[in-house]
DNA sequence: CTGCTATTCTTTAAATCAATTGAATATGGA
DNA sequence: TCCATATTCAATTGATTTAAAGAATAGCAG
């Protein structure tokens, strides 16, 4: 019976490690994070990660064998999506542990985002409260297609490239909060620069739809 | 600048994957889960996993390089512990995804636990409610040492081996809920058998201190 | 049926990883 | 100091994983 328990543990952890192994590659983690934003084709994922299609297809097979993603076919194109919100949560909590435990992550963020408190802005929870109760103007600066797949409640869609031309649409009397794809996305940082240069009170929200959803909050559309 | 973003993403996911790689081995997942129950020495972990000490030591080094565990020395002995509750949560949510997505896990649980609904008893949330409000007798059937490291609130310590001899200490008029190390631990199953054979109304709670803590609930001592 | 596109499969070589063994280190006690 | 204990280190082996590149497949348009 002790041997029996050993066998149980070994079979079980063997299975659990299938999920772990799927999370063991940087490319696959990036794919999972992207899929957390919405369904994508193999080609789109390959372009976004700047990798050969065959390579991305391989990684997607690995994720599919671990049942972390599912597929849907339309014509010759195959669309990948996360197998459920639990998968997205798992990736977010892995990233959270990495941020918490690995000093290197903060170092990289500071280097690339040129922002001392890029990862932990002074009062994120307070900011989130105001985003949720609608007392600030929320700006989604991602491309229109991503906005269409899901966005923070009441967010306005003004992609970064259009921001300068469409400033008139952004009310001047209220504080503006810009967000994009997540804590490591630079679009919102640049949007805040532009807004401030034009006299707005503007802040960056350092999370995206993936993190929003993983807090258990609803997205719009 | 697009190249810059690529470099940012690659550096970041490289770091994130350090955590993923640490989770990619069955042995390491088992070690993490055990450490979620409390601090352990290398020797104790080696015995519990029925592996050579050197092998376990190696795995622990890997976990330490990923900053998932920390150490403390007392004399010649080195004690390992999880680096924080977030690590324990990560392991629990990985197991949750595995249970949810991999049919094999349920299959293994049914085979070894001889219990059709071992993994998802009919009304776990209701049972938890009663455990939390104290309207049932909660029995911790793990060894005394583990009880001493942390237990569910108001739990009585009656290790499985002592149960038959100490039945008199368990009130007959109230329903009894037994728990042990987690959903895949057989101690509580056997305790329930013994209790029922002796006329008790007894149920198994299919979670342990690790899962309890990861729900954000307090442990005793 | 033919060509075209999107994706997957197969094969290769390089890299990494796991388990094992024996040696090395550190601590505490005789 | 010497010995016993607990842990780590180093080197070896075999197995797995990776990226890459070309061949193969599936669906669609003509």
Short mmCIF file of C-alpha atoms (C1' of nucleotides) in Angstrom, two decimals:
data_model
loop_
_atom_site.label_atom_id
_atom_site.label_comp_id
_atom_site.label_asym_id
_atom_site.label_seq_id
_atom_site.Cartn_x
_atom_site.Cartn_y
_atom_site.Cartn_z
CA UNK A 1 0.00 0.00 0.00
CA UNK A 2 2.85 2.47 0.56
CA UNK A 3 4.06 1.31 -2.87
CA UNK A 4 0.56 1.91 -4.09
CA UNK A 5 0.69 5.50 -2.91
CA UNK A 6 4.04 5.99 -4.59
CA UNK A 7 2.56 4.74 -7.84
CA UNK A 8 -0.41 7.07 -7.44
CA UNK A 9 1.87 10.05 -6.80
CA UNK A 10 4.11 9.17 -9.71
CA UNK A 11 1.27 8.79 -12.19
CA UNK A 12 -0.31 11.99 -10.97
CA UNK A 13 2.71 14.21 -11.01
CA UNK A 14 3.60 12.76 -14.38
CA UNK A 15 0.32 14.22 -15.62
CA UNK A 16 0.72 17.51 -13.78
CA UNK A 17 4.14 17.91 -15.35
CA UNK A 18 2.56 17.79 -18.80
CA UNK A 19 1.21 21.24 -18.00
CA UNK A 20 4.54 22.29 -16.52
CA UNK A 21 6.46 21.17 -19.58
CA UNK A 22 4.12 23.14 -21.80
CA UNK A 23 5.00 26.23 -19.76
CA UNK A 24 8.74 25.59 -19.99
CA UNK A 25 9.47 27.48 -23.20
CA UNK A 26 9.60 31.27 -23.61
CA UNK A 27 7.93 31.07 -27.02
CA UNK A 28 5.05 29.01 -25.71
CA UNK A 29 4.49 31.35 -22.78
CA UNK A 30 4.39 34.24 -25.19
CA UNK A 31 1.89 32.39 -27.37
CA UNK A 32 -0.32 31.65 -24.39
CA UNK A 33 -0.22 35.25 -23.31
CA UNK A 34 -1.17 36.45 -26.78
CA UNK A 35 -3.99 33.93 -26.99
CA UNK A 36 -5.23 35.34 -23.70
CA UNK A 37 -6.02 38.51 -25.64
CA UNK A 38 -8.11 36.62 -28.16
CA UNK A 39 -8.22 33.97 -30.86
CA UNK A 40 -5.36 34.04 -33.38
CA UNK A 41 -4.30 32.19 -36.53
CA UNK A 42 -0.97 30.39 -36.76
CA UNK A 43 0.22 32.96 -39.26
CA UNK A 44 -0.72 35.89 -37.02
CA UNK A 45 1.09 34.34 -34.07
CA UNK A 46 4.16 33.65 -36.19
CA UNK A 47 4.26 37.24 -37.37
CA UNK A 48 3.74 38.65 -33.89
CA UNK A 49 6.55 36.55 -32.44
CA UNK A 50 8.76 37.01 -35.49
CA UNK A 51 9.25 33.26 -35.89
CA UNK A 52 8.93 30.77 -38.75
CA UNK A 53 5.39 29.46 -39.14
CA UNK A 54 6.53 25.84 -38.87
CA UNK A 55 8.17 26.55 -35.55
CA UNK A 56 5.08 28.22 -34.12
CA UNK A 57 2.93 25.39 -35.41
CA UNK A 58 5.13 22.95 -33.50
CA UNK A 59 4.80 24.88 -30.30
CA UNK A 60 1.06 25.08 -30.76
CA UNK A 61 0.95 21.30 -31.12
CA UNK A 62 2.74 20.99 -27.80
CA UNK A 63 0.22 23.30 -26.18
CA UNK A 64 -2.61 21.37 -27.73
CA UNK A 65 -1.31 18.04 -26.49
CA UNK A 66 -1.24 19.55 -22.99
CA UNK A 67 -4.87 20.63 -23.66
CA UNK A 68 -4.05 24.27 -22.98
CA UNK A 69 -5.34 25.44 -26.35
CA UNK A 70 -8.14 24.46 -28.69
CA UNK A 71 -8.62 25.01 -32.38
CA UNK A 72 -11.27 25.94 -34.86
CA UNK A 73 -11.04 25.85 -38.60
CA UNK A 74 -12.36 28.37 -41.12
CA UNK A 75 -11.39 27.41 -44.64
CA UNK A 76 -7.67 26.89 -44.89
CA UNK A 77 -7.03 28.90 -41.72
CA UNK A 78 -6.84 27.40 -38.25
CA UNK A 79 -7.65 29.56 -35.26
CA UNK A 80 -6.15 28.85 -31.87
CA UNK A 81 -7.67 29.91 -28.57
CA UNK A 82 -7.02 29.20 -24.90
CA UNK A 83 -8.82 26.14 -23.59
CA UNK A 84 -10.44 28.19 -20.83
CA UNK A 85 -10.02 31.09 -18.45
CA UNK A 86 -8.14 28.87 -15.98
CA UNK A 87 -5.32 28.63 -18.50
CA UNK A 88 -5.08 32.38 -18.78
CA UNK A 89 -5.06 32.67 -14.99
CA UNK A 90 -2.28 30.12 -14.77
CA UNK A 91 -0.09 32.13 -17.13
CA UNK A 92 -0.85 35.35 -15.29
CA UNK A 93 0.04 33.81 -11.93
CA UNK A 94 3.23 32.38 -13.36
CA UNK A 95 4.18 35.85 -14.52
CA UNK A 96 3.21 37.25 -11.13
CA UNK A 97 5.53 34.81 -9.38
CA UNK A 98 8.30 35.67 -11.81
CA UNK A 99 7.83 39.40 -11.17
CA UNK A 100 7.79 38.83 -7.45
CA UNK A 101 10.71 36.46 -7.20
CA UNK A 102 13.07 37.24 -10.08
CA UNK A 103 14.88 40.54 -9.75
CA UNK A 104 15.81 40.26 -13.41
CA UNK A 105 12.23 40.91 -14.50
CA UNK A 106 12.11 44.31 -12.82
CA UNK A 107 15.52 45.08 -14.25
CA UNK A 108 14.41 44.29 -17.79
CA UNK A 109 11.22 46.28 -17.39
CA UNK A 110 13.12 49.32 -16.15
CA UNK A 111 15.66 49.08 -18.96
CA UNK A 112 13.14 48.82 -21.77
CA UNK A 113 10.25 50.84 -20.43
CA UNK A 114 12.48 53.70 -19.26
CA UNK A 115 10.25 54.03 -16.30
CA UNK A 116 11.38 53.59 -12.73
CA UNK A 117 8.00 52.50 -11.42
CA UNK A 118 6.79 50.95 -14.66
CA UNK A 119 5.90 47.69 -12.99
CA UNK A 120 4.33 48.99 -9.83
CA UNK A 121 2.88 52.46 -10.28
CA UNK A 122 2.24 54.32 -7.09
CA UNK A 123 -1.42 53.58 -6.56
CA UNK A 124 -2.59 50.98 -8.98
CA UNK A 125 -5.45 49.78 -6.83
CA UNK A 126 -6.76 53.32 -6.45
CA UNK A 127 -6.41 53.81 -10.20
CA UNK A 128 -8.28 50.59 -10.82
CA UNK A 129 -11.06 51.74 -8.54
CA UNK A 130 -11.48 54.89 -10.58
CA UNK A 131 -11.34 52.97 -13.84
CA UNK A 132 -14.05 50.64 -12.57
CA UNK A 133 -16.38 53.34 -11.30
CA UNK A 134 -16.01 55.38 -14.50
CA UNK A 135 -14.62 58.55 -12.94
CA UNK A 136 -11.77 58.71 -15.47
CA UNK A 137 -11.66 58.50 -19.27
CA UNK A 138 -10.30 55.07 -20.18
CA UNK A 139 -8.35 54.91 -23.45
CA UNK A 140 -7.66 51.65 -25.28
CA UNK A 141 -4.68 52.43 -27.50
CA UNK A 142 -4.38 49.01 -29.13
CA UNK A 143 -5.32 48.43 -32.78
CA UNK A 144 -9.07 48.45 -33.50
CA UNK A 145 -9.20 44.70 -34.08
CA UNK A 146 -7.98 43.94 -30.58
CA UNK A 147 -10.41 46.44 -29.10
CA UNK A 148 -13.15 44.60 -30.97
CA UNK A 149 -12.21 41.28 -29.34
CA UNK A 150 -12.68 42.55 -25.81
CA UNK A 151 -11.91 45.67 -23.82
CA UNK A 152 -12.17 47.27 -20.42
CA UNK A 153 -15.67 48.61 -19.67
CA UNK A 154 -16.44 52.05 -21.16
CA UNK A 155 -13.03 52.21 -22.86
CA UNK A 156 -12.65 54.45 -25.91
CA UNK A 157 -10.76 52.98 -28.86
CA UNK A 158 -8.01 55.32 -30.04
CA UNK A 159 -5.07 53.36 -31.42
CA UNK A 160 -1.73 54.97 -30.69
CA UNK A 161 -1.11 55.87 -34.36
CA UNK A 162 -4.39 57.77 -34.52
CA UNK A 163 -4.04 59.49 -31.17
CA UNK A 164 -2.43 62.73 -32.30
CA UNK A 165 -4.99 63.19 -35.08
CA UNK A 166 -7.95 62.38 -32.85
CA UNK A 167 -7.07 64.30 -29.70
CA UNK A 168 -10.22 66.37 -30.05
CA UNK A 169 -12.30 63.29 -29.18
CA UNK A 170 -10.65 62.98 -25.77
CA UNK A 171 -12.34 65.19 -23.13
CA UNK A 172 -9.93 67.73 -21.65
CA UNK A 173 -11.65 68.16 -18.31
CA UNK A 174 -11.20 64.61 -17.03
CA UNK A 175 -8.17 62.56 -16.14
CA UNK A 176 -7.21 60.04 -18.84
CA UNK A 177 -6.03 56.49 -18.17
CA UNK A 178 -4.43 54.65 -21.09
CA UNK A 179 -3.91 50.91 -21.27
CA UNK A 180 -2.74 48.45 -23.91
CA UNK A 181 -1.76 44.76 -23.88
CA UNK A 182 -0.39 44.38 -20.41
CA UNK A 183 2.33 45.45 -18.01
CA UNK A 184 5.09 45.09 -20.61
CA UNK A 185 3.40 46.78 -23.54
CA UNK A 186 4.79 50.17 -24.53
CA UNK A 187 1.78 51.57 -26.42
CA UNK A 188 0.15 53.08 -23.35
CA UNK A 189 3.44 54.61 -22.19
CA UNK A 190 3.74 56.48 -25.45
CA UNK A 191 0.11 57.49 -25.39
CA UNK A 192 0.60 59.04 -21.96
CA UNK A 193 3.60 60.98 -23.27
CA UNK A 194 1.55 62.39 -26.13
CA UNK A 195 -1.39 63.23 -23.88
CA UNK A 196 0.75 64.99 -21.29
CA UNK A 197 2.55 66.95 -24.01
CA UNK A 198 -0.89 68.19 -25.00
CA UNK A 199 -1.89 69.36 -21.57
CA UNK A 200 -3.86 66.33 -20.39
CA UNK A 201 -3.63 64.80 -16.97
CA UNK A 202 -2.82 61.24 -18.07
CA UNK A 203 -1.75 58.01 -16.38
CA UNK A 204 -0.82 54.58 -17.61
CA UNK A 205 -2.68 51.54 -16.35
CA UNK A 206 -0.14 48.75 -16.35
CA UNK A 207 -2.47 45.92 -17.12
CA UNK A 208 -4.44 44.70 -20.08
CA UNK A 209 -7.50 42.62 -20.79
CA UNK A 210 -5.74 39.40 -19.75
CA UNK A 211 -4.94 40.72 -16.28
CA UNK A 212 -8.34 42.36 -16.00
CA UNK A 213 -10.09 39.08 -16.72
CA UNK A 214 -7.85 37.13 -14.38
CA UNK A 215 -9.05 39.36 -11.54
CA UNK A 216 -12.48 38.02 -12.24
CA UNK A 217 -13.78 41.22 -13.80
CA UNK A 218 -15.94 41.42 -16.90
CA UNK A 219 -14.74 42.64 -20.25
CA UNK A 220 -16.92 44.56 -22.67
CA UNK A 221 -18.07 42.76 -25.87
CA UNK B 1 11.64 50.19 -32.04
CA UNK B 2 9.66 47.15 -33.21
CA UNK B 3 12.97 45.30 -32.84
CA UNK B 4 13.22 46.83 -29.42
CA UNK B 5 9.85 45.40 -28.44
CA UNK B 6 10.90 41.99 -29.72
CA UNK B 7 13.98 42.15 -27.57
CA UNK B 8 11.91 43.18 -24.55
CA UNK B 9 9.49 40.31 -25.10
CA UNK B 10 12.29 37.83 -25.62
CA UNK B 11 14.17 38.85 -22.48
CA UNK B 12 10.98 38.80 -20.45
CA UNK B 13 9.61 35.48 -21.57
CA UNK B 14 13.09 34.04 -21.13
CA UNK B 15 12.78 34.97 -17.46
CA UNK B 16 9.19 33.78 -17.16
CA UNK B 17 10.21 30.45 -18.60
CA UNK B 18 12.68 29.97 -15.73
CA UNK B 19 9.62 29.45 -13.57
CA UNK B 20 8.01 27.26 -16.20
CA UNK B 21 11.09 25.07 -16.53
CA UNK B 22 11.17 24.59 -12.77
CA UNK B 23 7.60 23.28 -13.01
CA UNK B 24 8.43 20.91 -15.86
CA UNK B 25 9.46 17.87 -13.84
CA UNK B 26 7.11 15.54 -11.93
CA UNK B 27 9.59 15.19 -9.07
CA UNK B 28 9.93 18.94 -8.66
CA UNK B 29 6.18 19.44 -8.66
CA UNK B 30 5.87 16.82 -5.98
CA UNK B 31 8.57 18.53 -3.93
CA UNK B 32 6.82 21.88 -4.26
CA UNK B 33 3.54 20.39 -3.19
CA UNK B 34 5.13 18.77 -0.15
CA UNK B 35 6.85 21.98 0.79
CA UNK B 36 3.45 23.65 0.62
CA UNK B 37 2.56 21.58 3.68
CA UNK B 38 5.56 22.88 5.60
CA UNK B 39 9.33 23.10 5.84
CA UNK B 40 11.24 19.88 5.14
CA UNK B 41 14.84 18.65 5.14
CA UNK B 42 16.47 17.19 2.05
CA UNK B 43 16.53 13.81 3.70
CA UNK B 44 12.84 13.91 4.58
CA UNK B 45 11.93 14.89 1.02
CA UNK B 46 14.12 12.12 -0.38
CA UNK B 47 12.45 9.55 1.83
CA UNK B 48 8.96 10.80 1.07
CA UNK B 49 9.56 10.65 -2.67
CA UNK B 50 11.53 7.42 -2.45
CA UNK B 51 14.46 8.92 -4.35
CA UNK B 52 18.23 9.14 -3.80
CA UNK B 53 19.21 12.15 -1.70
CA UNK B 54 21.60 13.47 -4.35
CA UNK B 55 18.84 13.44 -6.93
CA UNK B 56 16.47 15.38 -4.68
CA UNK B 57 19.23 17.81 -3.79
CA UNK B 58 19.75 18.50 -7.49
CA UNK B 59 16.06 19.16 -8.03
CA UNK B 60 16.03 21.46 -5.03
CA UNK B 61 18.91 23.43 -6.53
CA UNK B 62 16.88 23.90 -9.68
CA UNK B 63 13.95 25.16 -7.64
CA UNK B 64 16.22 27.46 -5.72
CA UNK B 65 17.76 28.92 -8.86
CA UNK B 66 14.22 29.71 -10.00
CA UNK B 67 13.71 31.34 -6.57
CA UNK B 68 10.74 29.14 -5.81
CA UNK B 69 12.25 27.82 -2.57
CA UNK B 70 14.45 29.20 0.18
CA UNK B 71 16.66 27.49 2.72
CA UNK B 72 17.62 27.68 6.35
CA UNK B 73 20.34 25.76 8.11
CA UNK B 74 20.26 24.17 11.58
CA UNK B 75 23.46 22.30 12.29
CA UNK B 76 24.24 19.87 9.53
CA UNK B 77 20.66 19.87 8.30
CA UNK B 78 19.26 22.20 5.64
CA UNK B 79 15.58 23.02 5.65
CA UNK B 80 13.74 23.93 2.48
CA UNK B 81 10.57 25.99 2.34
CA UNK B 82 8.50 27.65 -0.37
CA UNK B 83 9.59 31.18 -1.19
CA UNK B 84 6.10 32.50 -0.49
CA UNK B 85 2.40 31.77 -0.67
CA UNK B 86 2.31 32.83 -4.33
CA UNK B 87 4.43 29.79 -5.16
CA UNK B 88 2.02 27.48 -3.42
CA UNK B 89 -0.87 29.10 -5.26
CA UNK B 90 0.91 28.62 -8.55
CA UNK B 91 1.32 24.90 -7.94
CA UNK B 92 -2.29 24.58 -6.86
CA UNK B 93 -3.55 26.36 -9.95
CA UNK B 94 -1.34 24.23 -12.17
CA UNK B 95 -2.88 21.15 -10.60
CA UNK B 96 -6.32 22.67 -11.02
CA UNK B 97 -5.74 23.19 -14.73
CA UNK B 98 -4.45 19.63 -15.03
CA UNK B 99 -7.54 18.27 -13.28
CA UNK B 100 -9.79 20.37 -15.43
CA UNK B 101 -8.16 19.70 -18.78
CA UNK B 102 -6.53 16.27 -18.59
CA UNK B 103 -8.97 13.40 -18.50
CA UNK B 104 -6.11 11.16 -17.39
CA UNK B 105 -5.99 12.81 -13.97
CA UNK B 106 -9.57 11.89 -13.14
CA UNK B 107 -8.91 8.41 -14.47
CA UNK B 108 -5.90 7.92 -12.22
CA UNK B 109 -7.74 9.30 -9.20
CA UNK B 110 -10.64 6.92 -9.77
CA UNK B 111 -8.33 3.94 -10.23
CA UNK B 112 -6.30 4.53 -7.10
CA UNK B 113 -8.82 6.10 -4.77
CA UNK B 114 -11.56 3.56 -5.63
CA UNK B 115 -14.02 6.35 -5.46
CA UNK B 116 -16.17 7.46 -8.34
CA UNK B 117 -16.54 11.02 -7.14
CA UNK B 118 -13.22 11.20 -5.32
CA UNK B 119 -12.20 14.35 -7.08
CA UNK B 120 -15.46 16.25 -7.02
CA UNK B 121 -17.65 15.21 -4.15
CA UNK B 122 -21.26 16.20 -4.50
CA UNK B 123 -21.33 19.33 -2.43
CA UNK B 124 -17.83 20.39 -1.54
CA UNK B 125 -18.68 24.06 -1.19
CA UNK B 126 -21.50 23.26 1.21
CA UNK B 127 -19.15 20.98 3.14
CA UNK B 128 -16.55 23.75 3.29
CA UNK B 129 -19.15 26.14 4.61
CA UNK B 130 -19.93 23.77 7.45
CA UNK B 131 -16.24 23.18 8.15
CA UNK B 132 -15.68 26.91 8.32
CA UNK B 133 -18.61 27.71 10.59
CA UNK B 134 -17.73 24.84 12.93
CA UNK B 135 -20.97 22.91 12.64
CA UNK B 136 -19.12 19.64 12.02
CA UNK B 137 -16.26 17.88 13.80
CA UNK B 138 -13.14 18.32 11.71
CA UNK B 139 -10.61 15.51 11.95
CA UNK B 140 -6.99 15.91 10.87
CA UNK B 141 -5.79 12.35 10.27
CA UNK B 142 -2.20 13.20 9.31
CA UNK B 143 0.74 12.44 11.63
CA UNK B 144 1.03 14.72 14.67
CA UNK B 145 4.08 16.55 13.28
CA UNK B 146 2.19 17.76 10.23
CA UNK B 147 -0.76 18.82 12.36
CA UNK B 148 1.69 20.85 14.41
CA UNK B 149 2.92 22.72 11.33
CA UNK B 150 -0.51 24.05 10.43
CA UNK B 151 -4.06 22.78 10.33
CA UNK B 152 -7.62 23.70 9.50
CA UNK B 153 -9.28 25.80 12.22
CA UNK B 154 -10.67 23.80 15.15
CA UNK B 155 -9.39 20.51 13.69
CA UNK B 156 -8.78 17.61 16.07
CA UNK B 157 -5.54 15.67 15.58
CA UNK B 158 -6.19 11.95 15.34
CA UNK B 159 -3.66 10.27 13.03
CA UNK B 160 -5.13 7.42 11.04
CA UNK B 161 -3.12 4.77 12.94
CA UNK B 162 -4.52 5.97 16.24
CA UNK B 163 -8.08 6.40 15.06
CA UNK B 164 -9.46 2.99 16.03
CA UNK B 165 -7.95 3.23 19.50
CA UNK B 166 -9.14 6.79 20.08
CA UNK B 167 -12.67 6.63 18.70
CA UNK B 168 -14.05 7.56 22.10
CA UNK B 169 -12.63 11.06 21.68
CA UNK B 170 -14.74 11.70 18.61
CA UNK B 171 -18.25 12.92 19.47
CA UNK B 172 -20.93 10.59 18.15
CA UNK B 173 -23.72 13.12 17.84
CA UNK B 174 -22.12 15.34 15.20
CA UNK B 175 -21.16 14.73 11.61
CA UNK B 176 -17.41 14.13 11.15
CA UNK B 177 -15.33 15.53 8.30
CA UNK B 178 -11.88 14.00 7.81
CA UNK B 179 -9.10 15.55 5.77
CA UNK B 180 -5.43 14.82 5.15
CA UNK B 181 -2.82 16.12 2.70
CA UNK B 182 -4.94 17.03 -0.25
CA UNK B 183 -7.25 15.64 -2.92
CA UNK B 184 -4.98 12.68 -3.70
CA UNK B 185 -4.17 11.57 -0.19
CA UNK B 186 -5.78 8.32 0.94
CA UNK B 187 -5.59 8.77 4.72
CA UNK B 188 -8.91 10.58 4.97
CA UNK B 189 -10.62 8.01 2.75
CA UNK B 190 -9.60 5.25 5.13
CA UNK B 191 -10.56 7.29 8.15
CA UNK B 192 -14.05 7.74 6.74
CA UNK B 193 -14.31 3.98 6.22
CA UNK B 194 -13.38 3.31 9.83
CA UNK B 195 -15.73 5.98 11.12
CA UNK B 196 -18.69 4.75 9.09
CA UNK B 197 -18.02 1.16 10.14
CA UNK B 198 -18.38 2.43 13.70
CA UNK B 199 -21.68 4.13 13.18
CA UNK B 200 -20.54 7.69 12.53
CA UNK B 201 -21.87 9.97 9.85
CA UNK B 202 -18.55 10.78 8.19
CA UNK B 203 -17.43 12.54 5.02
CA UNK B 204 -14.10 13.16 3.39
CA UNK B 205 -12.97 16.69 2.63
CA UNK B 206 -10.88 16.38 -0.50
CA UNK B 207 -8.47 19.17 0.23
CA UNK B 208 -5.63 19.82 2.62
CA UNK B 209 -3.83 22.75 4.17
CA UNK B 210 -2.23 23.72 0.85
CA UNK B 211 -5.56 24.08 -0.91
CA UNK B 212 -7.11 25.73 2.15
CA UNK B 213 -4.40 28.37 2.21
CA UNK B 214 -4.58 28.95 -1.51
CA UNK B 215 -8.22 29.93 -1.08
CA UNK B 216 -6.97 32.74 1.09
CA UNK B 217 -8.18 31.18 4.34
CA UNK B 218 -6.23 31.15 7.56
CA UNK B 219 -4.64 28.07 9.04
CA UNK B 220 -4.38 27.45 12.76
CA UNK B 221 -0.92 27.73 14.41
"C1'" DC C 1 -8.10 18.62 -61.93
"C1'" DT C 2 -4.50 22.50 -61.09
"C1'" DG C 3 -2.42 25.79 -58.65
"C1'" DC C 4 -2.40 28.51 -54.30
"C1'" DT C 5 -2.42 29.26 -49.40
"C1'" DA C 6 -2.25 27.83 -44.59
"C1'" DT C 7 -0.77 24.49 -41.69
"C1'" DT C 8 1.32 20.26 -40.21
"C1'" DC C 9 4.67 16.51 -40.47
"C1'" DT C 10 9.39 14.63 -40.80
"C1'" DT C 11 14.04 14.73 -40.32
"C1'" DT C 12 18.28 16.56 -38.73
"C1'" DA C 13 21.80 18.21 -35.55
"C1'" DA C 14 22.57 20.82 -31.41
"C1'" DA C 15 21.30 21.71 -26.84
"C1'" DT C 16 19.36 20.58 -22.56
"C1'" DC C 17 17.82 17.60 -18.99
"C1'" DA C 18 17.33 13.61 -15.68
"C1'" DA C 19 19.20 10.02 -13.05
"C1'" DT C 20 23.35 7.88 -11.24
"C1'" DT C 21 27.62 7.41 -9.06
"C1'" DG C 22 31.40 8.73 -6.35
"C1'" DA C 23 33.91 12.44 -4.42
"C1'" DA C 24 33.84 16.76 -1.78
"C1'" DT C 25 32.22 19.95 1.83
"C1'" DA C 26 30.30 21.43 6.21
"C1'" DT C 27 28.73 20.60 10.86
"C1'" DG C 28 28.63 18.51 15.43
"C1'" DG C 29 30.27 15.34 18.70
"C1'" DA C 30 33.71 11.84 20.72
"C1'" DT D 1 41.80 15.77 15.67
"C1'" DC D 2 38.91 12.20 13.72
"C1'" DC D 3 34.51 10.31 12.66
"C1'" DA D 4 29.64 10.27 11.41
"C1'" DT D 5 25.94 12.68 9.30
"C1'" DA D 6 23.66 15.76 5.96
"C1'" DT D 7 24.06 17.91 1.84
"C1'" DT D 8 26.17 19.43 -2.39
"C1'" DC D 9 29.22 19.08 -6.36
"C1'" DA D 10 31.15 17.01 -10.67
"C1'" DA D 11 31.19 13.89 -14.36
"C1'" DT D 12 28.80 10.43 -17.16
"C1'" DT D 13 25.08 8.40 -19.62
"C1'" DG D 14 20.85 8.16 -22.03
"C1'" DA D 15 16.59 10.52 -23.12
"C1'" DT D 16 14.06 14.61 -24.47
"C1'" DT D 17 13.63 19.03 -26.57
"C1'" DT D 18 14.71 22.55 -29.69
"C1'" DA D 19 15.09 25.20 -34.15
"C1'" DA D 20 15.28 24.82 -38.84
"C1'" DA D 21 14.18 23.48 -43.45
"C1'" DG D 22 11.89 20.83 -46.78
"C1'" DA D 23 8.12 17.63 -47.87
"C1'" DA D 24 3.35 16.60 -47.27
"C1'" DT D 25 -1.57 17.62 -46.53
"C1'" DA D 26 -6.10 20.10 -46.51
"C1'" DG D 27 -9.13 23.43 -48.29
"C1'" DC D 28 -10.27 26.83 -51.75
"C1'" DA D 29 -10.51 29.30 -56.36
"C1'" DG D 30 -10.46 28.83 -60.89
#
